[in-house]
Amino acid sequence: MSETKAKIKVDNLVKNYGDNAVLKGINLEVKNNEVVVIIGPSGSGKSTLLRTLNKLEEPTGGSIVVDGYDIAKPDTDINKVRENIGMVFQHFNLFNNLTVGENITLAPLELKKEAPKQATEHAHSLLQMVGLESKFDARVQSLSGGQQQRVAIARALAMKPDVMLFDEPTSALDPEMVGDVLAVMKDLAKQGMTMVVVTHEMGFAKEVADRVIFVDDGQILEEGTPDELFGHPKHPRLQDFLNKIL
Ligand code: ADP
Ligand code: MG
């Protein structure tokens, strides 16, 4: 597989909620091993875009091809799509009634029918990677927000996805916990994971992103390298947005 092969190719993606046009023709290509950061004002459609990539939302129009597989088609096997694309949410969405280890092994055991020994070993190595080796048997609620988010990342990785989507993964965290989560994400990027990250962490974007995309009102208004977007923003809406958050 060539390094520049598109992992995700979105063509003219449209999403309406009733009369509300939320995505107005998004064209986006994410290459293998690429890290793409999406920025934009609240309500501009960033979460909706990520959720359609993972088929948590049905697109109204357009096509989404992941690894050559058109996931926008209504007859696509949704479980197969989700096995391949891990997602991390702002509010972790862990199962609070399960232990950390159970959260991580659940999908591999149930959906992939992995052997328990194998799933458990993998979970331990993922917990080591996110710096929480000792927490396998811990209750989710005994963990801090930052720890829970790192467990959520480990849980997504347990399915051995090709692509990871992050929707504002540090927005709900106390400031002192943000760094640990970003460090795990940086590690993942270094390992060559293909990632699409919605975040307002400009430091992370500058350091890790290959490309930054500015979404406003359901459209991509500008995209480029972090230097281009942050250093020389062209569109007045982007200049405005950066002035507000920086
Ligand atoms: P962002 O993540 O950029 O803040 P969202 O994708 O969450 O934006 O939302 C974009 C728009 O879509 C908003 O106007 C929001 O109200 C609307 N929206 C999002 N999800 C739904 C839904 N499930 N039903 C109806 N409207 C929705
Ligand atoms: Mg959002």
PDB file of N, CA and C in Angstrom, residues 55 58-59 69-81:
ATOM      1  N   LYS A  55     -20.493   6.296  10.848  1.00  0.00           N
ATOM      2  CA  LYS A  55     -21.846   5.826  10.606  1.00  0.00           C
ATOM      3  C   LYS A  55     -22.735   5.865  11.855  1.00  0.00           C
ATOM      4  N   GLU A  58     -26.550   8.848   9.582  1.00  0.00           N
ATOM      5  CA  GLU A  58     -26.714   8.569   8.150  1.00  0.00           C
ATOM      6  C   GLU A  58     -26.515   9.855   7.361  1.00  0.00           C
ATOM      7  N   PRO A  59     -25.642   9.835   6.363  1.00  0.00           N
ATOM      8  CA  PRO A  59     -25.540  11.029   5.521  1.00  0.00           C
ATOM      9  C   PRO A  59     -26.811  11.234   4.707  1.00  0.00           C
ATOM     10  N   TYR A  69     -14.129   1.158   0.800  1.00  0.00           N
ATOM     11  CA  TYR A  69     -15.386   0.547   1.190  1.00  0.00           C
ATOM     12  C   TYR A  69     -16.391   1.678   1.401  1.00  0.00           C
ATOM     13  N   ASP A  70     -17.455   1.741   0.612  1.00  0.00           N
ATOM     14  CA  ASP A  70     -18.380   2.876   0.677  1.00  0.00           C
ATOM     15  C   ASP A  70     -19.336   2.737   1.857  1.00  0.00           C
ATOM     16  N   ILE A  71     -19.050   3.466   2.930  1.00  0.00           N
ATOM     17  CA  ILE A  71     -19.836   3.282   4.148  1.00  0.00           C
ATOM     18  C   ILE A  71     -21.132   4.080   4.130  1.00  0.00           C
ATOM     19  N   ALA A  72     -21.297   4.963   3.142  1.00  0.00           N
ATOM     20  CA  ALA A  72     -22.539   5.739   3.093  1.00  0.00           C
ATOM     21  C   ALA A  72     -23.690   4.926   2.512  1.00  0.00           C
ATOM     22  N   LYS A  73     -23.369   3.819   1.870  1.00  0.00           N
ATOM     23  CA  LYS A  73     -24.436   2.997   1.307  1.00  0.00           C
ATOM     24  C   LYS A  73     -25.294   2.411   2.416  1.00  0.00           C
ATOM     25  N   PRO A  74     -26.613   2.439   2.242  1.00  0.00           N
ATOM     26  CA  PRO A  74     -27.505   1.984   3.311  1.00  0.00           C
ATOM     27  C   PRO A  74     -27.300   0.512   3.699  1.00  0.00           C
ATOM     28  N   ASP A  75     -26.807  -0.305   2.769  1.00  0.00           N
ATOM     29  CA  ASP A  75     -26.687  -1.734   3.086  1.00  0.00           C
ATOM     30  C   ASP A  75     -25.320  -2.110   3.674  1.00  0.00           C
ATOM     31  N   THR A  76     -24.513  -1.097   4.003  1.00  0.00           N
ATOM     32  CA  THR A  76     -23.193  -1.379   4.567  1.00  0.00           C
ATOM     33  C   THR A  76     -23.307  -1.987   5.970  1.00  0.00           C
ATOM     34  N   ASP A  77     -22.467  -2.962   6.244  1.00  0.00           N
ATOM     35  CA  ASP A  77     -22.444  -3.611   7.560  1.00  0.00           C
ATOM     36  C   ASP A  77     -21.831  -2.647   8.588  1.00  0.00           C
ATOM     37  N   ILE A  78     -22.703  -2.135   9.433  1.00  0.00           N
ATOM     38  CA  ILE A  78     -22.311  -1.078  10.363  1.00  0.00           C
ATOM     39  C   ILE A  78     -21.247  -1.552  11.365  1.00  0.00           C
ATOM     40  N   ASN A  79     -21.326  -2.802  11.755  1.00  0.00           N
ATOM     41  CA  ASN A  79     -20.346  -3.308  12.718  1.00  0.00           C
ATOM     42  C   ASN A  79     -18.951  -3.395  12.115  1.00  0.00           C
ATOM     43  N   LYS A  80     -18.924  -3.761  10.851  1.00  0.00           N
ATOM     44  CA  LYS A  80     -17.630  -3.846  10.174  1.00  0.00           C
ATOM     45  C   LYS A  80     -16.993  -2.459  10.069  1.00  0.00           C
ATOM     46  N   VAL A  81     -17.822  -1.467   9.788  1.00  0.00           N
ATOM     47  CA  VAL A  81     -17.330  -0.092   9.708  1.00  0.00           C
ATOM     48  C   VAL A  81     -16.744   0.324  11.045  1.00  0.00           C
TER      49      VAL A  81
END
